[in-house]
Short mmCIF file of C-alpha atoms in Angstrom, two decimals:
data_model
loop_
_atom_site.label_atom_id
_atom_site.label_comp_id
_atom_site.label_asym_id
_atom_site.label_seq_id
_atom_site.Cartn_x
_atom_site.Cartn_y
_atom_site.Cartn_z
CA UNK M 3 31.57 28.08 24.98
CA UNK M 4 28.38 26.13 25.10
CA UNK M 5 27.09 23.83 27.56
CA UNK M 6 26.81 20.11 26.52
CA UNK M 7 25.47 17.14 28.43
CA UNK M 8 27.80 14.41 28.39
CA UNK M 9 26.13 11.21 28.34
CA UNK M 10 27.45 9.14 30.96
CA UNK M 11 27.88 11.81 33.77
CA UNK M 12 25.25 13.09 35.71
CA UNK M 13 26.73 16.73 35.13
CA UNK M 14 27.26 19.81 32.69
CA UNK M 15 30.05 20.24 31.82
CA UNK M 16 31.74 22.94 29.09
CA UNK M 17 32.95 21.68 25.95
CA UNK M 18 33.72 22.93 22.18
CA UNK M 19 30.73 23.53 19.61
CA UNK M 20 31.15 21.21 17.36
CA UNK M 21 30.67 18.50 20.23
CA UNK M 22 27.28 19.92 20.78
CA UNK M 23 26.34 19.70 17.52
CA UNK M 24 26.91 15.76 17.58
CA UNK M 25 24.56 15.22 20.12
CA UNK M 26 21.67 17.14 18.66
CA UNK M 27 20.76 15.95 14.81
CA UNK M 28 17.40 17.73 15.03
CA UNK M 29 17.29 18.16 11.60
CA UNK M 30 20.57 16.16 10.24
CA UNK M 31 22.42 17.16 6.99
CA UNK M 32 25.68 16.75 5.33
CA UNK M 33 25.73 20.34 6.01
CA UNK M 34 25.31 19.66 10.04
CA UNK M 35 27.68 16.84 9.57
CA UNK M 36 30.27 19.07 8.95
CA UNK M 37 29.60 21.55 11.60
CA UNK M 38 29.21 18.88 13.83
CA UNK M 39 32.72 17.27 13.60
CA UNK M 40 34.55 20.81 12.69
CA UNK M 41 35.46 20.01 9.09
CA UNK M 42 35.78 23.55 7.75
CA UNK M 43 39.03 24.62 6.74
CA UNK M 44 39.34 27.40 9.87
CA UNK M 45 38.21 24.58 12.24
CA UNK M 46 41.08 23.70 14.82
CA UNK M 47 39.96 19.79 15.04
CA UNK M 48 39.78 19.13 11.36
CA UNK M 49 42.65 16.88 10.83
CA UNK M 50 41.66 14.91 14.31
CA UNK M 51 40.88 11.49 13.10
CA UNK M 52 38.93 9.39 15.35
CA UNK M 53 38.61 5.74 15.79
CA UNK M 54 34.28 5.69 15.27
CA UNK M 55 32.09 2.48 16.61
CA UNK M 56 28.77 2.60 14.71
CA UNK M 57 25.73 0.11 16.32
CA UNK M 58 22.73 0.06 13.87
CA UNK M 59 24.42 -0.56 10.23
CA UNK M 60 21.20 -0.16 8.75
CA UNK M 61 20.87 2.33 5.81
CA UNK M 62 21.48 5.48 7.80
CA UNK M 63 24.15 4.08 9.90
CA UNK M 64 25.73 3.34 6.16
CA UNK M 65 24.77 6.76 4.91
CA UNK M 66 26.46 8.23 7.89
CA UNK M 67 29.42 5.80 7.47
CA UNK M 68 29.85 7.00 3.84
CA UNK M 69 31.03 10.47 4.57
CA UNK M 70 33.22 9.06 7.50
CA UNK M 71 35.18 7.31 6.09
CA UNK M 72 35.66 9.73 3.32
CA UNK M 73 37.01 11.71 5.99
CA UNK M 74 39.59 9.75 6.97
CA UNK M 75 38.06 8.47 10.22
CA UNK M 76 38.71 4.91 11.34
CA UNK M 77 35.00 3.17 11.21
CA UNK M 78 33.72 0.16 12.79
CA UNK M 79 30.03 -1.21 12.68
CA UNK M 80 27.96 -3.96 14.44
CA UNK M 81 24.30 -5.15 13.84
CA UNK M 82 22.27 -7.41 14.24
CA UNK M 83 21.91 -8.36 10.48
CA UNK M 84 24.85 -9.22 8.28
CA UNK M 85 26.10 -5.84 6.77
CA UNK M 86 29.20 -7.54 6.09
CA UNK M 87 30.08 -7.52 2.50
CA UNK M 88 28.55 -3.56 2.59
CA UNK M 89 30.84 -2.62 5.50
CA UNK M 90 33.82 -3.93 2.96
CA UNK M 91 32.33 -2.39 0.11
CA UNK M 92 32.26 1.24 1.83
CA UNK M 93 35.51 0.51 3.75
CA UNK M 94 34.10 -0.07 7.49
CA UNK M 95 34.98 -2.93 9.95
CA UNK M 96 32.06 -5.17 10.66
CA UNK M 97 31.68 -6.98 13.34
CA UNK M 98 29.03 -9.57 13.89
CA UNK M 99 29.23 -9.22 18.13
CA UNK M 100 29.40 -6.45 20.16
CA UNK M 101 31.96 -7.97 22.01
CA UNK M 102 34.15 -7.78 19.49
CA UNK M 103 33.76 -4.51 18.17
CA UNK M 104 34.09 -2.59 22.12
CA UNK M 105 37.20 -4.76 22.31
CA UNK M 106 38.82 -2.44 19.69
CA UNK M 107 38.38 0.56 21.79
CA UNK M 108 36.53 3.17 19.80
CA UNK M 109 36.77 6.84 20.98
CA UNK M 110 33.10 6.69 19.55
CA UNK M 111 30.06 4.58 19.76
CA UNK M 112 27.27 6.51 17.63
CA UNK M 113 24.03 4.98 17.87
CA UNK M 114 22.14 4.09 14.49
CA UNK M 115 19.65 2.19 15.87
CA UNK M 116 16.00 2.54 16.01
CA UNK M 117 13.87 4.65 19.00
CA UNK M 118 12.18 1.13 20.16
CA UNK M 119 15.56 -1.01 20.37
CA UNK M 120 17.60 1.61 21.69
CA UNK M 121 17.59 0.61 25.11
CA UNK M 122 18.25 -2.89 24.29
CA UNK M 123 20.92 -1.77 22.10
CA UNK M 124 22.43 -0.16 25.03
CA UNK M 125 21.87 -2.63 27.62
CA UNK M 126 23.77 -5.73 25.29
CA UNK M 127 26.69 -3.44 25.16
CA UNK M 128 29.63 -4.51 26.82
CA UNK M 129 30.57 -1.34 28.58
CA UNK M 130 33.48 -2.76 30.50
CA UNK M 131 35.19 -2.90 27.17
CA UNK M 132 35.01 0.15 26.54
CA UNK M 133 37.95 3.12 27.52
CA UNK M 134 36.76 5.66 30.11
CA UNK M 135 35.54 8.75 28.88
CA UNK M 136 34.25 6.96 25.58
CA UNK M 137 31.27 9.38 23.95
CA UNK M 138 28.77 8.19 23.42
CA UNK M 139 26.20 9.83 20.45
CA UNK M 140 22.96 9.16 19.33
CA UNK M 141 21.22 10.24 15.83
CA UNK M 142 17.71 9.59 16.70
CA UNK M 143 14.53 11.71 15.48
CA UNK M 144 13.51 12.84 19.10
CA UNK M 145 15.57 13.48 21.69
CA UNK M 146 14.20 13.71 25.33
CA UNK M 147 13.69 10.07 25.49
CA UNK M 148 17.39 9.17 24.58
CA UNK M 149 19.21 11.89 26.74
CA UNK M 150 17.26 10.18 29.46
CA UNK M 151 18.04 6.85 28.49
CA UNK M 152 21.57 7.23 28.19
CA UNK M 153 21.65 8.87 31.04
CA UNK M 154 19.94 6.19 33.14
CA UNK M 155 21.95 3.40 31.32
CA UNK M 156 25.37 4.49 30.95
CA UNK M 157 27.47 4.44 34.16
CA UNK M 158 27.78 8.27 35.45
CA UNK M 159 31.74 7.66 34.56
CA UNK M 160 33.16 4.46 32.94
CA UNK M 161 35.97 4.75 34.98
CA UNK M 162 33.88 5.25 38.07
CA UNK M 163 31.83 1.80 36.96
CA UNK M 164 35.16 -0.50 37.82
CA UNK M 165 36.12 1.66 40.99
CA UNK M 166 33.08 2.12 42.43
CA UNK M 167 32.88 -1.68 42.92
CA UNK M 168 36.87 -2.37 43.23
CA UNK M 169 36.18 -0.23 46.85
CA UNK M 170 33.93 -3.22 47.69
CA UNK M 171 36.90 -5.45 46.42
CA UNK M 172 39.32 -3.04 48.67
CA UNK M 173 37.41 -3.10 51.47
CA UNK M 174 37.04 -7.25 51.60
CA UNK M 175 40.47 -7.37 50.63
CA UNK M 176 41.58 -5.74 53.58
CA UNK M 177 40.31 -8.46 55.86
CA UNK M 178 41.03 -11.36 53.84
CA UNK M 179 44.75 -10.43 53.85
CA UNK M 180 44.76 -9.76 57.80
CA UNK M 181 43.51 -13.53 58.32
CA UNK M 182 46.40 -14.58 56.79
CA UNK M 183 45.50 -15.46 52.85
CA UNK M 184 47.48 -14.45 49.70
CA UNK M 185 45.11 -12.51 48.28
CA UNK M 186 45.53 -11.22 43.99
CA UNK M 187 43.95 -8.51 42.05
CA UNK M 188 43.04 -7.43 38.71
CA UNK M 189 40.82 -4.51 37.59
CA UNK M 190 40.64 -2.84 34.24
CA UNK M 191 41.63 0.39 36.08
CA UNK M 192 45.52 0.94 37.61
CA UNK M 193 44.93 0.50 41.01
CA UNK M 194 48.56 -1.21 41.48
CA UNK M 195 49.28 1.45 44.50
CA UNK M 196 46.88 0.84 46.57
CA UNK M 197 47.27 -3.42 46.47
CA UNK M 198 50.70 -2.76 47.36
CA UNK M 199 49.71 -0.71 50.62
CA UNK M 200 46.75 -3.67 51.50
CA UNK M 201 49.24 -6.26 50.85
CA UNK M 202 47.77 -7.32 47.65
CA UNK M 203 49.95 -8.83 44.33
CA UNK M 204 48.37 -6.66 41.58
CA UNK M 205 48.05 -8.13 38.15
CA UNK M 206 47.46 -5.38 35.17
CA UNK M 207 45.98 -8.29 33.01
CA UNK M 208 43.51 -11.15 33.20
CA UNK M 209 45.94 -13.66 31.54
CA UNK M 210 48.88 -13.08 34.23
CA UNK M 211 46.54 -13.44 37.46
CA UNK M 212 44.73 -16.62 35.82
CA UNK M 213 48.30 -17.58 35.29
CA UNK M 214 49.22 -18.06 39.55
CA UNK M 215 46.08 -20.16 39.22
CA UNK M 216 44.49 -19.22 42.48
CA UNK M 217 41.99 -21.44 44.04
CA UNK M 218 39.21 -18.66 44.57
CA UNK M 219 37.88 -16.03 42.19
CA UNK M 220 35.79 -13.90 43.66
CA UNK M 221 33.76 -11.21 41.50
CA UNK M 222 32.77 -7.63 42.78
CA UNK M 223 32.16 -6.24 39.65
CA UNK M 224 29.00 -4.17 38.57
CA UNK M 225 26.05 -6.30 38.09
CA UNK M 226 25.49 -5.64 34.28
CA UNK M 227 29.22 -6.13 33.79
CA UNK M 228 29.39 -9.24 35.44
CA UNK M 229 28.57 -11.44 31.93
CA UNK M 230 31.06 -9.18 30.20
CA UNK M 231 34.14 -9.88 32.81
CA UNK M 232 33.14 -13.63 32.43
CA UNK M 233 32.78 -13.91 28.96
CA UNK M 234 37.00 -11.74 28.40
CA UNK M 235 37.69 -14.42 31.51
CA UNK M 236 40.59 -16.42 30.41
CA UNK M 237 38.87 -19.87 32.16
CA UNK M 238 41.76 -21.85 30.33
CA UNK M 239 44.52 -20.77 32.18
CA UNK M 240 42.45 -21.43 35.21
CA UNK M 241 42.78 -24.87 37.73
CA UNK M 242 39.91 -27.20 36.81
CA UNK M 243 37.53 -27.13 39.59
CA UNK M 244 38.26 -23.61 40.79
CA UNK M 245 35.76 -21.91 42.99
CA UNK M 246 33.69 -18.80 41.59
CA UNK M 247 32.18 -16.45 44.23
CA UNK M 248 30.10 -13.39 43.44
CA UNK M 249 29.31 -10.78 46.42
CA UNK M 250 26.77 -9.49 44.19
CA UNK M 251 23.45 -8.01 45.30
CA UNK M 252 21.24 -10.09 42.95
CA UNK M 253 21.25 -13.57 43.26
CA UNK M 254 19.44 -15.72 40.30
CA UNK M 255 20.77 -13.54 37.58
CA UNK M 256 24.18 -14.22 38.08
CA UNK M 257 23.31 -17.89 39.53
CA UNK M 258 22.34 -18.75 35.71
CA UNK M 259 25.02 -15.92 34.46
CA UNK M 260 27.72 -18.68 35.91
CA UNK M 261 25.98 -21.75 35.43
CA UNK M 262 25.89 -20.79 31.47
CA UNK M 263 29.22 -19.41 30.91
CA UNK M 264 31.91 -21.41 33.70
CA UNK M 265 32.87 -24.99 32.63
CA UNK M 266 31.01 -27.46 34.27
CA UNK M 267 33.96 -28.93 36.55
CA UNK M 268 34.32 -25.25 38.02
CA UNK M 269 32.64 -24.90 41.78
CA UNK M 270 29.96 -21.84 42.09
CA UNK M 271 29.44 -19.92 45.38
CA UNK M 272 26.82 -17.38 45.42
CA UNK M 273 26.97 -14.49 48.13
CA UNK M 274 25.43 -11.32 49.46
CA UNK M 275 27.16 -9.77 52.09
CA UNK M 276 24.61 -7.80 53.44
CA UNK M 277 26.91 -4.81 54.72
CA UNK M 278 29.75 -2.79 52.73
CA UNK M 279 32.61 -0.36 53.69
CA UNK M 280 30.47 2.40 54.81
CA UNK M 281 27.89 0.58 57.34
CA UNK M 282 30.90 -2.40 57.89
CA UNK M 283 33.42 0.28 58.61
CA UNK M 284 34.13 -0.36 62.15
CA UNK M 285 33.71 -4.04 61.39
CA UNK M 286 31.56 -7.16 59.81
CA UNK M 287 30.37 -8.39 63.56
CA UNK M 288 26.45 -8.79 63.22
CA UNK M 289 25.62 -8.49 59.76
CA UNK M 290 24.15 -10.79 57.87
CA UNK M 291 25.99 -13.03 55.39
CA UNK M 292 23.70 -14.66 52.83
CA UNK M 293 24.96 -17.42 50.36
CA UNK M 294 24.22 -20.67 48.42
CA UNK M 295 26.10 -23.51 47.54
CA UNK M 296 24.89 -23.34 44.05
CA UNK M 297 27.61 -26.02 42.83
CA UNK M 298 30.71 -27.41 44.89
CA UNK M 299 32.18 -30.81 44.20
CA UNK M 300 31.41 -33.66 46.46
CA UNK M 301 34.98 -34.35 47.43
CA UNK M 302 36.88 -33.35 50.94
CA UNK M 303 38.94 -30.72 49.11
CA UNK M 304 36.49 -28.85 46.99
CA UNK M 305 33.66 -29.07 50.42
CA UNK M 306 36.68 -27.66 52.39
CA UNK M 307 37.47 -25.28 50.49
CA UNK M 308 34.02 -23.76 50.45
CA UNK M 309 33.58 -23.73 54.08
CA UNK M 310 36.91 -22.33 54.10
CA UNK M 311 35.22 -19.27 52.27
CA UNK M 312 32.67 -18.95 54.31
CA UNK M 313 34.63 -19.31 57.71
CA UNK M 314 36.48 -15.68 55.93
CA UNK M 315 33.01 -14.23 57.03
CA UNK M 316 31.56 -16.25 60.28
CA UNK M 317 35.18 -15.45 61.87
CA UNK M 318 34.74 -11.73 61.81
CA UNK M 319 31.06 -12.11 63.53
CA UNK M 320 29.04 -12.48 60.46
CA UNK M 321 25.75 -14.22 60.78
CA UNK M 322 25.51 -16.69 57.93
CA UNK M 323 22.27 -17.53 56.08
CA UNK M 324 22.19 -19.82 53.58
CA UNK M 325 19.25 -19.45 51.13
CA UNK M 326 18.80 -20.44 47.82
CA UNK M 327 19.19 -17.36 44.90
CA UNK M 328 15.64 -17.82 43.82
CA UNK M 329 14.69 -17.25 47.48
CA UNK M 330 17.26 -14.64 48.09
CA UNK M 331 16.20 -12.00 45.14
CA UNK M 332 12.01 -12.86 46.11
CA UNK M 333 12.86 -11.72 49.72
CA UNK M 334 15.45 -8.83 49.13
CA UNK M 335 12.97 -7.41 46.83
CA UNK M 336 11.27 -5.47 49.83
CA UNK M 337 14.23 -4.36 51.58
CA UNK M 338 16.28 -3.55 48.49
CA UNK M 339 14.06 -2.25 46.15
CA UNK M 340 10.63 -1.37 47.65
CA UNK M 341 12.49 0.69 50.18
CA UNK M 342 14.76 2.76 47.60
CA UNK M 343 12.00 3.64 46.11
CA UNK M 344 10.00 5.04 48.71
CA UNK M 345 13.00 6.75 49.60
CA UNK M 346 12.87 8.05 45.93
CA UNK M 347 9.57 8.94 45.90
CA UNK M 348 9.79 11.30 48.81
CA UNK M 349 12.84 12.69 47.21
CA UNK M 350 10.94 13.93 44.05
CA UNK M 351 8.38 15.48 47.04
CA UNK M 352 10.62 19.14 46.87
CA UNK M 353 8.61 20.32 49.96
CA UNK M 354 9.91 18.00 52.42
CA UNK M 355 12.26 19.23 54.44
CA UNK M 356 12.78 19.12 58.64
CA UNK M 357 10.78 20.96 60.67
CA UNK M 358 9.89 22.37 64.58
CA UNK M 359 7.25 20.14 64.74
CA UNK M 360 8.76 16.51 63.26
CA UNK M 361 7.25 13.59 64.53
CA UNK M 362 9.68 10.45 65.16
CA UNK M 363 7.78 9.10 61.78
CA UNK M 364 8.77 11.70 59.88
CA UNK M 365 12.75 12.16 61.08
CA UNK M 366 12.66 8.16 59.68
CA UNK M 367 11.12 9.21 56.65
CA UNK M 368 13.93 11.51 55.89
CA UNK M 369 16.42 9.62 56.95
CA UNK M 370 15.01 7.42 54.38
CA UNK M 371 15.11 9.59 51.77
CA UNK M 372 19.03 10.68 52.50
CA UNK M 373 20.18 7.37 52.88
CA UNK M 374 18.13 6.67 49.54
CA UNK M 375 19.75 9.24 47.13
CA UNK M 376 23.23 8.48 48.18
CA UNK M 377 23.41 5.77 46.68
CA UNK M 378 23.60 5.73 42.74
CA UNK M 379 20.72 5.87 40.69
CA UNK M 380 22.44 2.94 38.65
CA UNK M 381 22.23 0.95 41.78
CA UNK M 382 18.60 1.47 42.06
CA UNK M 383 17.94 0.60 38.24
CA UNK M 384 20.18 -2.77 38.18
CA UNK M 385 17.97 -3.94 41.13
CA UNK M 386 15.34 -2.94 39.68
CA UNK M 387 16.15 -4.97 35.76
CA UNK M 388 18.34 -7.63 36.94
CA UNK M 389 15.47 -8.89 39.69
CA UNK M 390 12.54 -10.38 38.08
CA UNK M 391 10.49 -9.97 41.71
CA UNK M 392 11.88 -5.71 41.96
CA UNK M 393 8.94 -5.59 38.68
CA UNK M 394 6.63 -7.82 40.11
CA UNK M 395 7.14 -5.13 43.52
CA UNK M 396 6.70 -2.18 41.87
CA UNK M 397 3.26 -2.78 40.20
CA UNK M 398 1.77 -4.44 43.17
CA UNK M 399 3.42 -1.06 44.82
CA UNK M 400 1.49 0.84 42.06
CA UNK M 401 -1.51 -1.18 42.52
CA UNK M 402 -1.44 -0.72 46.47
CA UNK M 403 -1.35 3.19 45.94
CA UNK M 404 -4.22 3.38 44.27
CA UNK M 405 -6.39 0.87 46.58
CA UNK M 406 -5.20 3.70 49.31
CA UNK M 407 -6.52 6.35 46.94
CA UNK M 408 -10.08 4.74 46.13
CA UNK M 409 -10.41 3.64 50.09
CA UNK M 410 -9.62 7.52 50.41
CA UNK M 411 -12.23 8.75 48.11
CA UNK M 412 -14.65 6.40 48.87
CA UNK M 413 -14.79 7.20 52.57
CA UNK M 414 -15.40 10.97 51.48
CA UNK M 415 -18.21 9.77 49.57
CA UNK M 416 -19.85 7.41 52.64
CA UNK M 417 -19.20 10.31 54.50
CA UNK M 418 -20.98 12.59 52.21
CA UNK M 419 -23.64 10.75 51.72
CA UNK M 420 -24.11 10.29 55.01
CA UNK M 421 -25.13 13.77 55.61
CA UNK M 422 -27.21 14.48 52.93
CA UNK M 423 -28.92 11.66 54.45
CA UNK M 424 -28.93 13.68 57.81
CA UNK M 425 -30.43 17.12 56.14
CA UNK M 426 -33.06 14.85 54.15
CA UNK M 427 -34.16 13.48 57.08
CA UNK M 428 -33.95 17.09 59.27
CA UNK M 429 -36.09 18.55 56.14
CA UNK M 430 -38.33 15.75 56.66
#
């Protein structure tokens, strides 16, 4: 049994031949289209009929589509051009949004697209639609740079993507309920178990929670899901003026995410606790608690309310900063991204490791560099795309590296220039 990369996990893992074969298309072929999906008679998948999302309906995601559907397979297809009355003519599903087309859940999603929009493609997708463990396969003429992308784009396990961040919504959960509030929960994943054990009413569905209309909705979703959860928000069913907080690590993205998609009556409270269930563990006393009243109504109730949310935090000992987003993401941009990366940096250094001889310097350095690559490489990469001053960091970074570099080699040459000067002048 070969070994296939699974896009989407950051491991190898075993899995039949004819998967393999869909993520390779070297050299594609009706011939390697059968291979690939195990249509010959002695194959034991060939009456499996799967539910296929095609993005990138151009004329190879139609050729492809063709033979599909001839198959038997369920086919679905979104682009960014109207393939609409060609999906009906070859039987397919179009769908002009994204949205839309995740929403039916395909076991699939085979990328048609081209090399340049690829990552685009993959970045408007609306992954927290999507079912976990949904393969993802691409058809493109070269390879390295897609395996790469897909890797660095996709979460390492779409399950992983909601519970990675429902421990954050655990963990302030926990807290919340001890003070005293009624605190509800919904999450894409079945977490119903542990909300009973924190004291938490757990809702399975969007609709039902929205339905208790609680005064407070606070986010801790992913960052690049966050526009996805807002847009599949039932807002209807919601109070008017209810309060939206996001404990989010970038600010301004998610500032204008909310101010573009929440009704204008509804309050917006951006956050960044600067501390999470690993360094909070033994409690939120002395960290730092950054926010910004982005929008909150001008009457006693909704001001209340607000400061109400915020007292959640200064009661357990947090220090609380209020900054505006703009200034938030321009200031965390050293301390969340320019220090990852170092950290990364010295990571992809395979020599450095403790010695007999480590200066208090160096221990920090590595230190560093652990602390760096525990944390997900997704992390790292939202910081980096969804903060417009991580870029603006990284190039001045760049830039500073190589003024080090010149100032390096130039001294070498002062210095080498000095003594020829000296044996000139001995000669002489």
């Amino acid at each position: 049994m070969p070994v296939f990369q699974v896009f989407g996990r950051r491991q190898c893992i075993p899995v039949p031949a004819w998967i393999q074969a869909i993520s390779s298309f070297e050299s594609f072929s009706t011939e390697a289209l059968k291979r690939a999906y195990g249509l010959y008679p002695n194959r034991h998948v060939q009456n499996q009929k799967l539910k296929i999302g095609i993005t990138g309906f151009g004329k190879f995601g139609q050729f492809l589509a063709r033979t599909l559907v001839r198959q038997g397979h369920t086919v679905l297809a979104h682009s960014r051009s109207d393939y609409t009355h060609v999906a009906l003519e070859l039987g397919v599903t179009f769908f002009e949004k994204p949205h839309d087309l995740c929403d039916e859940r395909p076991e699939v999603i085979l990328l048609c697209c081209s090399i340049l929009s690829a990552r685009h493609v993959l970045l408007t997708l609306p992954l927290l639609r999507l079912e976990p463990g949904t393969l993802f396969v691409d058809v493109l003429s070269v390879k390295e740079f897609p395996k790469k992308l897909l890797l660095d784009v996709l979460p390492t396990n779409l399950r992983d993507c909601n519970s990675l961040f429902w421990q954050l919504g655990q963990f302030l959960a926990k807290t919340i309920v001890r003070q005293g509030h009624q605190v509800l929960a919904y999450s894409r994943s079945d977490y119903s178990s542990i909300a009973r054990e924190l004291g938490v009413t757990y809702f399975h569905d969007a609709d039902d929670l929205c339905a208790q209309h609680p005064e407070v909705i606070l986010l801790c979703t992913s960052i690049p899901s966050t526009e996805a959860v807002l847009k599949s928000f039932p807002l209807q069913k919601l109070e008017r003026s209810t309060l939206f907080v996001d404990v989010l690590s970038v600010k301004e993205f998610h500032r204008n995410l909310f101010l573009q998609h929440l009704p204008p009556d509804f309050d917006v409270l951006c956050t960044h606790p600067m501390f999470g269930p690993q360094s909070a563990k033994d409690g939120w006393s002395g960290f730092l608690f950054v926010f910004d009243k982005v929008r909150i109504g001008t009457d006693e109730a909704r001001t209340s309310r607000c400061d109400w949310c915020l007292n959640i935090f200064s009661s357990e000992g947090c220090q609380l900063v209020e900054t505006p987003c703009a200034e938030h993401d321009r200031q965390a941009a050293g301390s969340q991204f320019i220090t990852p990366t170092v950290g990364r940096i010295l990571e992809k250094l395979d020599f450095l490791e403790p010695t007999k001889i480590d200066t208090i310097g160096f221990e920090s350095l590595l230190n560093l560099m652990d602390n760096t690559v525990r944390d997900s490489f997704d992390l790292y990469f939202d910081l980096f795309l969804f903060n417009k001053n991580s870029r603006q960091q990284l190039e001045r970074f760049h830039l500073a590296f190589e003024s080090l570099q010149n100032q390096l080699f130039d001294h070498v040459l002062d210095n080498l220039k000095q003594v020829l000067k000296l044996e000139e002048e001995s000669h002489d």
